[in-house]
mmCIF file of C-alpha atoms and ligand atoms in Angstrom:
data_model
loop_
_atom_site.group_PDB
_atom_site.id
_atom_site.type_symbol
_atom_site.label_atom_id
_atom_site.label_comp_id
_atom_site.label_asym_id
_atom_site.label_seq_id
_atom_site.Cartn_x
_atom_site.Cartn_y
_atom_site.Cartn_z
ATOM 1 C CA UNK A 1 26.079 0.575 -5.967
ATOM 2 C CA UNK A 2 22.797 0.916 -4.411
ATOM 3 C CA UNK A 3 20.531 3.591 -5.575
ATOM 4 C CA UNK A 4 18.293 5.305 -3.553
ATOM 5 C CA UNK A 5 14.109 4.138 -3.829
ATOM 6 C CA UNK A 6 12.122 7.839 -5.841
ATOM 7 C CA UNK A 7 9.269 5.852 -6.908
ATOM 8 C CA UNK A 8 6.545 4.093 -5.527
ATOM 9 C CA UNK A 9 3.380 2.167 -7.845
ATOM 10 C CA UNK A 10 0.205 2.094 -6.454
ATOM 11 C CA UNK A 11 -1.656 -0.535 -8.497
ATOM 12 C CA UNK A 12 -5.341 1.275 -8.491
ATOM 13 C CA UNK A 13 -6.874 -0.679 -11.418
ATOM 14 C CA UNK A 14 -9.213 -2.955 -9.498
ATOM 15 C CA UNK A 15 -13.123 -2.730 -9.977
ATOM 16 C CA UNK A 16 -14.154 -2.723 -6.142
ATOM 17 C CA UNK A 17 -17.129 -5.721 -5.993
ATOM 18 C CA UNK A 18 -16.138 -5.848 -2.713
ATOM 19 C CA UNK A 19 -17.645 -2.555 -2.002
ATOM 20 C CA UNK A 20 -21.213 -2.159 -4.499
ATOM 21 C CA UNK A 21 -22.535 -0.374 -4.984
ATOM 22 C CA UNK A 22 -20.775 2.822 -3.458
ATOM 23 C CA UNK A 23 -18.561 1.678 -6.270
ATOM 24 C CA UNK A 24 -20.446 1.163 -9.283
ATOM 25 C CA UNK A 25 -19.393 5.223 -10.448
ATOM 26 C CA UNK A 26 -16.674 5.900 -7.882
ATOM 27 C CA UNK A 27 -12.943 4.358 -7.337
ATOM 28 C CA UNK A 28 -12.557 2.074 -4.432
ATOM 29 C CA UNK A 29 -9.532 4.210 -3.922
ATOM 30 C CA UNK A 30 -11.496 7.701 -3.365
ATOM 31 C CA UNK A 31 -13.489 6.401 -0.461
ATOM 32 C CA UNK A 32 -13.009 8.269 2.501
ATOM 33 C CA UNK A 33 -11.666 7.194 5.623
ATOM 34 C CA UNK A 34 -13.085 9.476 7.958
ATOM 35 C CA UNK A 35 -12.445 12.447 5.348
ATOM 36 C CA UNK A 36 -9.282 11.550 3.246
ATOM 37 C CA UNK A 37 -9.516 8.803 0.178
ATOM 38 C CA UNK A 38 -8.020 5.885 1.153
ATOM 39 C CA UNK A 39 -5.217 6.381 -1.258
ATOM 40 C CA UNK A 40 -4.175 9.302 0.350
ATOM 41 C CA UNK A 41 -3.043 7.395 3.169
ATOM 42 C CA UNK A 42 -0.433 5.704 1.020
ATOM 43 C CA UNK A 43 0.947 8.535 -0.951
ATOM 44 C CA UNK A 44 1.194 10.627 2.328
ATOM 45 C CA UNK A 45 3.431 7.373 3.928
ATOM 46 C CA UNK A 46 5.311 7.309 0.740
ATOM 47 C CA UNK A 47 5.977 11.007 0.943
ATOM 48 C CA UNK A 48 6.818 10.761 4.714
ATOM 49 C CA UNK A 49 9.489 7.831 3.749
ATOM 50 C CA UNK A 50 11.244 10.054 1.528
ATOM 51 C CA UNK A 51 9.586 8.563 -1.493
ATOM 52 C CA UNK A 52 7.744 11.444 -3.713
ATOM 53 C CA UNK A 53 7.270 10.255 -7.275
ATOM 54 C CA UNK A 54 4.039 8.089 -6.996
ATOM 55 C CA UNK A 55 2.802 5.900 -10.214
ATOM 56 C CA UNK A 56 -0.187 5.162 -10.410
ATOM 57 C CA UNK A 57 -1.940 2.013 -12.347
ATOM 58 C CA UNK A 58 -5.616 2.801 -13.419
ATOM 59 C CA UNK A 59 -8.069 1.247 -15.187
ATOM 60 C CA UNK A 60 -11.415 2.561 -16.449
ATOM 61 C CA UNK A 61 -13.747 4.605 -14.253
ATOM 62 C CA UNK A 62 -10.581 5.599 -12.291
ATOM 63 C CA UNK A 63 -10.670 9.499 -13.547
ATOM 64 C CA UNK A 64 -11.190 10.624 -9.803
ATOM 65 C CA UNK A 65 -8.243 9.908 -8.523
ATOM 66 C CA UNK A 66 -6.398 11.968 -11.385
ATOM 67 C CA UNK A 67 -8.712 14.884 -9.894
ATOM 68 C CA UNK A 68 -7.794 14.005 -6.157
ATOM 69 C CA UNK A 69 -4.240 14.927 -7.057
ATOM 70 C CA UNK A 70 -4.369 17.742 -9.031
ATOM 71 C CA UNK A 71 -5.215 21.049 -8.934
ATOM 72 C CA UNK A 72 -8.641 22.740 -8.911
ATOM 73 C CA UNK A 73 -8.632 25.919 -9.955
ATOM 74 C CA UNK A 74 -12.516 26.689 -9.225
ATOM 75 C CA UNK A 75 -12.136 25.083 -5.814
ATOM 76 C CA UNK A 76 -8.933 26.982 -4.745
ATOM 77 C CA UNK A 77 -10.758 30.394 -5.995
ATOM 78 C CA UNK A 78 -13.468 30.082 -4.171
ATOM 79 C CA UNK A 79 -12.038 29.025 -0.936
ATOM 80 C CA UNK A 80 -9.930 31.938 -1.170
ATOM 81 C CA UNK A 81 -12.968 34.223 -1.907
ATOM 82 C CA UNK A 82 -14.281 32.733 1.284
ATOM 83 C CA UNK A 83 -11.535 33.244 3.462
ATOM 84 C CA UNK A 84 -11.370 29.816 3.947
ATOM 85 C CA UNK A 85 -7.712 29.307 4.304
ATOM 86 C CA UNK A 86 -7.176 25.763 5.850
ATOM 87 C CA UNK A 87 -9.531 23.899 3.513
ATOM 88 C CA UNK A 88 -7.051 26.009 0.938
ATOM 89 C CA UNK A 89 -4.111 24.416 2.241
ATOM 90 C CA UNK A 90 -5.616 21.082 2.216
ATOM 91 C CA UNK A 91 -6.697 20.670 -0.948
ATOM 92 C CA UNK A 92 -3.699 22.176 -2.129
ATOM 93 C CA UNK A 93 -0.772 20.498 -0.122
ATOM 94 C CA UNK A 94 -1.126 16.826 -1.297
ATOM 95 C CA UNK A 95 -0.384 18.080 -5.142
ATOM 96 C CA UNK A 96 2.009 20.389 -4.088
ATOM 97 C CA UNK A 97 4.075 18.041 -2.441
ATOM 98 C CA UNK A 98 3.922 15.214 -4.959
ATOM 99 C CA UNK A 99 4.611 14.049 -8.750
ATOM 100 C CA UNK A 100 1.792 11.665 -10.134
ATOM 101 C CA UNK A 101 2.074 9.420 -13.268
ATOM 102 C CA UNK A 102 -0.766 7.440 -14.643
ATOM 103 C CA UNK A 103 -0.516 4.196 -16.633
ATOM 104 C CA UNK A 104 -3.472 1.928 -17.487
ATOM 105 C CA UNK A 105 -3.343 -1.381 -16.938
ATOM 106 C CA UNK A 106 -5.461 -2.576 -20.228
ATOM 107 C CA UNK A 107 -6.758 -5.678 -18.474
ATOM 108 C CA UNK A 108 -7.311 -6.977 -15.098
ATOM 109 C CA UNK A 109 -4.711 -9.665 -15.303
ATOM 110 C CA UNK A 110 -3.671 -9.674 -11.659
ATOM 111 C CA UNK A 111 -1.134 -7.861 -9.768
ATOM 112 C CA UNK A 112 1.933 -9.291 -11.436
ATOM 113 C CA UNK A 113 0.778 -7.533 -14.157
ATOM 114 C CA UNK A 114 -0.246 -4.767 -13.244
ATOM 115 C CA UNK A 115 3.060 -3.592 -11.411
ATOM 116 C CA UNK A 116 4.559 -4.994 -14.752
ATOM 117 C CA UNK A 117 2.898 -2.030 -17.302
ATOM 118 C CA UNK A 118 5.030 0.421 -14.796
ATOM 119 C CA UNK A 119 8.204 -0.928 -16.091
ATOM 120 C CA UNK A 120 8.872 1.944 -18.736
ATOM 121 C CA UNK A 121 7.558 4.825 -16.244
ATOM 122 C CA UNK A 122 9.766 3.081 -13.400
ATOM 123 C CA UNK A 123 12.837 2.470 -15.579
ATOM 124 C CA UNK A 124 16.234 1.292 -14.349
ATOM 125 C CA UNK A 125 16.308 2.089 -10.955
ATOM 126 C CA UNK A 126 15.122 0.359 -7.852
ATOM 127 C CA UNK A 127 11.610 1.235 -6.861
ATOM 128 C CA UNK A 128 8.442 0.812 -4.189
ATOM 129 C CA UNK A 129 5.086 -0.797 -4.190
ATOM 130 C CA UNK A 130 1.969 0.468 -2.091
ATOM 131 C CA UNK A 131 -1.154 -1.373 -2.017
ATOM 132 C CA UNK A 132 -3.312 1.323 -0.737
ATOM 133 C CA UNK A 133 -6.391 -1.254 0.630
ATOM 134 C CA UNK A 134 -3.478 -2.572 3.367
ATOM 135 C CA UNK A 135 -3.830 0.999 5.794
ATOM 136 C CA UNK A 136 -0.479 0.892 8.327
ATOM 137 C CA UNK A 137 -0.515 3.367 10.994
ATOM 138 C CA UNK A 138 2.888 3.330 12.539
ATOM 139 C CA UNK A 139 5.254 5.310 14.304
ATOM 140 C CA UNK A 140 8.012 5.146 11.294
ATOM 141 C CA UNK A 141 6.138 4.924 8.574
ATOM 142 C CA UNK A 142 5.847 1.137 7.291
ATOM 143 C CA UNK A 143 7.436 2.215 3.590
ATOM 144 C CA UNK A 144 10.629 3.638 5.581
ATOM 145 C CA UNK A 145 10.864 0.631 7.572
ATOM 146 C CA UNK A 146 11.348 -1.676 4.847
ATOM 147 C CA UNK A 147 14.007 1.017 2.693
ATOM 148 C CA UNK A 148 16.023 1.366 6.346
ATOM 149 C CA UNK A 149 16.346 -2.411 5.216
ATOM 150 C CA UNK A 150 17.124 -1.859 1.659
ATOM 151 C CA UNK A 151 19.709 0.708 2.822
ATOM 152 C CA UNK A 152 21.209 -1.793 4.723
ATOM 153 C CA UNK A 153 20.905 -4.869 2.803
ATOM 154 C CA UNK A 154 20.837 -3.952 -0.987
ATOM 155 C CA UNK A 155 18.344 -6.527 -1.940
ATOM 156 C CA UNK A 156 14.505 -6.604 -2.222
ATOM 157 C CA UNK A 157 11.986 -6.756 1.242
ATOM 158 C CA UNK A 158 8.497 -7.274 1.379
ATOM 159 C CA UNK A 159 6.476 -6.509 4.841
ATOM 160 C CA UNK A 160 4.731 -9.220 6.306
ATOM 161 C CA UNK A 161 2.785 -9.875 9.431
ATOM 162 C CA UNK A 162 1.416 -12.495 11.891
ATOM 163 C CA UNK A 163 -1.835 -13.521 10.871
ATOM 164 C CA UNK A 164 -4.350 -16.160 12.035
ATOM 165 C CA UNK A 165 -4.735 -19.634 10.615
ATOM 166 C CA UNK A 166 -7.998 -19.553 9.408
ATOM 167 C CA UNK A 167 -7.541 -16.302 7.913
ATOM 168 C CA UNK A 168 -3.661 -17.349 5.684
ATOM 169 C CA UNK A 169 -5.262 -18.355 2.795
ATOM 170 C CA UNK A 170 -6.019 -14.750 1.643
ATOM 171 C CA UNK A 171 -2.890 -14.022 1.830
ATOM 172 C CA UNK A 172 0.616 -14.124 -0.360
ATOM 173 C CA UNK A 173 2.463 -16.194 2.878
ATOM 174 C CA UNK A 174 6.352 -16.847 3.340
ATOM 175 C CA UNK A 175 8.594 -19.576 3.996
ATOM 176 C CA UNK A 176 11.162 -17.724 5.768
ATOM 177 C CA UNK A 177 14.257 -18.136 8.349
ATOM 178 C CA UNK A 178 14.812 -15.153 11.081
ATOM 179 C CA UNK A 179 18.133 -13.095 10.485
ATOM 180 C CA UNK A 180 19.186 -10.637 13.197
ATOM 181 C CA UNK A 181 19.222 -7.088 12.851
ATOM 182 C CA UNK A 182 19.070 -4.079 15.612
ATOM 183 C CA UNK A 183 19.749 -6.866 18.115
ATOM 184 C CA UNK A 184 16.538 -8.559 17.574
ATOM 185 C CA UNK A 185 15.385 -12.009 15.813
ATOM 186 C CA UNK A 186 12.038 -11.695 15.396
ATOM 187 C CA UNK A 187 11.552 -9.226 12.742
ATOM 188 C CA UNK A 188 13.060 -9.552 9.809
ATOM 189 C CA UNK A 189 13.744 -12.610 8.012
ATOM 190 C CA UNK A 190 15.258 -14.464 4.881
ATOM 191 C CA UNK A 191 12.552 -15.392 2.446
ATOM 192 C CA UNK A 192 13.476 -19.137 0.899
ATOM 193 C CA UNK A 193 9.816 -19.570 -0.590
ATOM 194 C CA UNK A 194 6.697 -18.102 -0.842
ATOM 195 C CA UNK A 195 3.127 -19.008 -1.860
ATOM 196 C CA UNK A 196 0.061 -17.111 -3.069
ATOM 197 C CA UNK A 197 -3.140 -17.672 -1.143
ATOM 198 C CA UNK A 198 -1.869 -21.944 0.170
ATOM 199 C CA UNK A 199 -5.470 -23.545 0.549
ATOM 200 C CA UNK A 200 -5.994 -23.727 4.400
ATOM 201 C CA UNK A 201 -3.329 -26.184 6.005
ATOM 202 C CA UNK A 202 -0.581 -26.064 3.368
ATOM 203 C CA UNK A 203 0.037 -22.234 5.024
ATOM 204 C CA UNK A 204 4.326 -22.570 4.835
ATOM 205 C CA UNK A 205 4.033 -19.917 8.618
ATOM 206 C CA UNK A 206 1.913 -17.991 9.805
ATOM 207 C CA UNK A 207 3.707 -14.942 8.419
ATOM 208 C CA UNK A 208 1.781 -13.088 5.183
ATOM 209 C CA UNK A 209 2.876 -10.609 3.464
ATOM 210 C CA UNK A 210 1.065 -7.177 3.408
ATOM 211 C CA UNK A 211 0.684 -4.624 1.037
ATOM 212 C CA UNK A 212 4.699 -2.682 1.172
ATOM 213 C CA UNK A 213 7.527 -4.179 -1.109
ATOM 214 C CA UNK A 214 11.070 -3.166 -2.426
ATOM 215 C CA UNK A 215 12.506 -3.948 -5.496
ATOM 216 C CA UNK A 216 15.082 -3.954 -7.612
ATOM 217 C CA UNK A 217 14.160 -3.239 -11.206
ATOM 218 C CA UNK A 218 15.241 -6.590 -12.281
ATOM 219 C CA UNK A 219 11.723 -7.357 -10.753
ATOM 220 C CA UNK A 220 10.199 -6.493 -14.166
ATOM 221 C CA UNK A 221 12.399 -9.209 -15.892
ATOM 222 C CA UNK A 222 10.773 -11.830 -13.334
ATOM 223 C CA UNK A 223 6.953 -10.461 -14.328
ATOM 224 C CA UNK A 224 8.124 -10.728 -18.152
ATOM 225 C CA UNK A 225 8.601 -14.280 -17.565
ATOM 226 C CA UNK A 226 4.995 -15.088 -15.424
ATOM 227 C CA UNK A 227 2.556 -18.019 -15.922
ATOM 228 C CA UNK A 228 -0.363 -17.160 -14.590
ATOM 229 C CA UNK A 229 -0.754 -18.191 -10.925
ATOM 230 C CA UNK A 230 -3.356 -18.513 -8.237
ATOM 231 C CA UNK A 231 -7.075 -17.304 -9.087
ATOM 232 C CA UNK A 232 -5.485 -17.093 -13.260
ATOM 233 C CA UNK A 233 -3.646 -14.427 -12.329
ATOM 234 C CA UNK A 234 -0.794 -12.722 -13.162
ATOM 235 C CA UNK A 235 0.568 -13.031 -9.066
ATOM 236 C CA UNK A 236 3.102 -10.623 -7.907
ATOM 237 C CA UNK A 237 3.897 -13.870 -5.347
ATOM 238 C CA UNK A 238 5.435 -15.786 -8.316
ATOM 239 C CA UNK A 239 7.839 -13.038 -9.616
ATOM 240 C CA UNK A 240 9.096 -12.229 -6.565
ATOM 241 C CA UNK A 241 9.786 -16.358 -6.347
ATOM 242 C CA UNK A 242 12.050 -15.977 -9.728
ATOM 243 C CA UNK A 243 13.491 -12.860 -7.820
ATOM 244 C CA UNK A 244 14.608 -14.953 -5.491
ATOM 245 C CA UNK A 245 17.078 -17.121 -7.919
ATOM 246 C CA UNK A 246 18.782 -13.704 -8.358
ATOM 247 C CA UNK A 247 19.500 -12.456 -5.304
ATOM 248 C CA UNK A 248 17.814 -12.669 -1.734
ATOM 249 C CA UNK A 249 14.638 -11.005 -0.604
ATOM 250 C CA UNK A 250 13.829 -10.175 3.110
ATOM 251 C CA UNK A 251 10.659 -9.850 4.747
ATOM 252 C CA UNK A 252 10.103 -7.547 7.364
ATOM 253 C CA UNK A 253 7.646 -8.115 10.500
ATOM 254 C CA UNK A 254 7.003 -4.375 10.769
ATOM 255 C CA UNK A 255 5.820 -1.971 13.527
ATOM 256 C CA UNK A 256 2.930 -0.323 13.081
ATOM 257 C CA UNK A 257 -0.688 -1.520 13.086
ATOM 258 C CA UNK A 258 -2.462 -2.418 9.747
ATOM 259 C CA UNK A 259 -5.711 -2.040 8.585
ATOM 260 C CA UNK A 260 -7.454 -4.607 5.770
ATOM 261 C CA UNK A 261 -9.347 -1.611 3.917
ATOM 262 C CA UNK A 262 -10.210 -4.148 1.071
ATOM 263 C CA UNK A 263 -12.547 -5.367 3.457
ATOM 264 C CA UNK A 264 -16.022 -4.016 5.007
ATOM 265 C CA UNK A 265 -14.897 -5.057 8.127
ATOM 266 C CA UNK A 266 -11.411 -3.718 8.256
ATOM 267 C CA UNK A 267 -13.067 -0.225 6.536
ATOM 268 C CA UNK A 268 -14.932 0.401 9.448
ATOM 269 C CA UNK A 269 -12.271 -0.448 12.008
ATOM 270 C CA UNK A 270 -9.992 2.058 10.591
ATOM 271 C CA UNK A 271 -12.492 4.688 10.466
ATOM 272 C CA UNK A 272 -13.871 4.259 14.205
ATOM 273 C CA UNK A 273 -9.931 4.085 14.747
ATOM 274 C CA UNK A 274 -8.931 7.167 12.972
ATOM 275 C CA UNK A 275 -12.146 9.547 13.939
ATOM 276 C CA UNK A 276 -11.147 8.343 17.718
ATOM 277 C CA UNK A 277 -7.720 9.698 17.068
ATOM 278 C CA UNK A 278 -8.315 12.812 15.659
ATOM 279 C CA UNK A 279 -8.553 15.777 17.492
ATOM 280 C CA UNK A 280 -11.291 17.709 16.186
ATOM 281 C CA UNK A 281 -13.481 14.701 16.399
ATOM 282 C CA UNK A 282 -12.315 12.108 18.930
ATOM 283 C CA UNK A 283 -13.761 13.787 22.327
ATOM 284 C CA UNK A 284 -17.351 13.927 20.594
ATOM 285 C CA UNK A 285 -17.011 10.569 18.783
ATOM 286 C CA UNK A 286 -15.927 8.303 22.004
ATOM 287 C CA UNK A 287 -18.827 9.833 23.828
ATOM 288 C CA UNK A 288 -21.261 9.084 21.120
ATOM 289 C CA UNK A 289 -20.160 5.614 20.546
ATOM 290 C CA UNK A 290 -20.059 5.008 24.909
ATOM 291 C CA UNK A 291 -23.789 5.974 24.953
ATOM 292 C CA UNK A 292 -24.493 3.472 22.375
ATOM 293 C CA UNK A 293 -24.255 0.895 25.643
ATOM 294 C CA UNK A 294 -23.502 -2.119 22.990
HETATM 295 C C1 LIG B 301 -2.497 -9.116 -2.563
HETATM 296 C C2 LIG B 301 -1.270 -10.006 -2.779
HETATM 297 C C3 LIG B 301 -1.050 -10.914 -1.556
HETATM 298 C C4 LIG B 301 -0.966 -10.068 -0.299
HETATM 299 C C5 LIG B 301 -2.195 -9.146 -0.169
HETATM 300 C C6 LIG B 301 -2.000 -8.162 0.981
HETATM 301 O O1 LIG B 301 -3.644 -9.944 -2.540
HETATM 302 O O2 LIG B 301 -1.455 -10.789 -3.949
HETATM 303 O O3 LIG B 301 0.146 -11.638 -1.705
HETATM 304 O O4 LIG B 301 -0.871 -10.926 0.826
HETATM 305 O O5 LIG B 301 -2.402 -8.372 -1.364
HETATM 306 O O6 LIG B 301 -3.091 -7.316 1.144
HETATM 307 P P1 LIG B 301 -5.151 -9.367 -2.717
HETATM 308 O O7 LIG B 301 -5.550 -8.829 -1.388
HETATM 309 O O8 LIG B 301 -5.082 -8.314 -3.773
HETATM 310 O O9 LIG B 301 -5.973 -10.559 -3.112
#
């Protein structure tokens, strides 16, 4: 019988390069889009999908995050002292309304491994993994788009997406056949290989796979067994590859639009994005940028 998804990993080990030096004595993690830290975004669309026991895979240097999620005691006195009782109820919801665990990862042996130290802290039951760089903003969140799927299927589903040629070879990319479901054939799919970052031409589609998996816990059995992959590295890619000899995986085209936060780029996208959404700030914001006359 299936058993229902409790726990998500957000591997959070990484050092960041791609962001000195703003990163040199602060997580990658902590930076704020617009005024949450990025991983904030993921454990609130894990929480919205039902999902509330988040594990989290640091590494040295990572102590803020731990903060982010607790309590602070100083913090919460004062802004009651000050009357200030929605900044209370922010900074007290998130860790309220969640259970974190914390595992190290030792070293930076690649994402394979680093989902792999979870397996004690996960244990025998099927579980979720967030990569909080990949930002989704979607109607249903993209985490309970892909368990719907589990629900239905029983078996593991990764979320993937269209992306450009020239841009594939960043990316984990499938070799997959469309299966109907809801009456449609163009969104999820039957995975029958897959390929960590193909060297441009060699792509197997056009279809790479973003940051929101499923698995069964038999997952861990594949990552005991890894070679190391692409880049040296431990690759997430290659055990779900073994999965696949087990049982079959799906991917899921999902709804929703994503946002590459491991990039500049993609950073400041989302944050134009998100201000412009928000109501406190979007009316001032879109006037500011429109007088920019770019
Ligand atoms: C990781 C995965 C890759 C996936 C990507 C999505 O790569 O290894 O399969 O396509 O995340 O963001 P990274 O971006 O860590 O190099």
């Amino acid at each position: 019988m299936n058993r229902k998804v409790r726990k998500a990993v957000f591997p959070a080990a990484g050092m960041g390069t791609r962001f000195l030096p703003a990163t040199k004595a602060q997580p990658k993690e902590t930076l704020p889009l617009v005024d949450k830290p990025l991983i904030q975004y993921g454990v609130e669309e894990a929480l919205a999908s039902g999902v509330d026991n988040i594990i989290v895979v640091t590494g040295r240097g990572k102590a803020a995050i731990e903060d982010h999620f607790d309590r602070n005691g100083e913090l919460e006195h004062e802004l009651l002292a000050r009357g200030k009782s929605e900044e209370l109820a922010l900074v007290k919801r998130i860790s309220d309304l969640v259970r974190m665990s914390y595992i190290r990862q030792g070293e930076p042996l690649g994402l394979g491994h680093a989902v792999g130290v979870t397996k004690e802290l996960v244990g025998e039951e099927p579980f979720a993994v967030i990569l909080a760089d990949d930002v989704i903003s979607a109607e249903v969140p993209a985490l309970k788009q892909l368990l719907d799927i589990y629900d239905h299927f029983g078996a593991a589903v990764i979320a993937v997406m269209e992306v450009p040629e020239d841009k594939i070879s960043s990316y984990g990319v499938v070799d997959a056949t469309p299966v109907e479901f809801n009456g449609t054939k163009d969104r999820l799919f039957r995975v029958n290989d897959l390929v960590e970052k193909p060297p441009q031409g060699e792509a197997p589609s056009n279809l790479a796979i973003i940051g929101r998996y499923v698995f069964p816990y038999e997952l861990f059995d594949c990552i005991d067994g890894l070679q190391p992959g692409a880049g040296g590295e431990y690759q997430l890619t290659d055990a779900i590859r073994s999965l696949m000899r087990r049982g079959p995986v799906y991917a899921y085209r999902f709804e929703g639009k994503r946002y590459d936060c491991g990039d500049k780029l993609g950073f400041l996208q989302a944050t134009v994005e998100f201000a412009l959404e928000r109501e406190d700030l979007g009316g001032p914001f879109r006037e500011y940028l429109k007088q920019l006359k770019l």
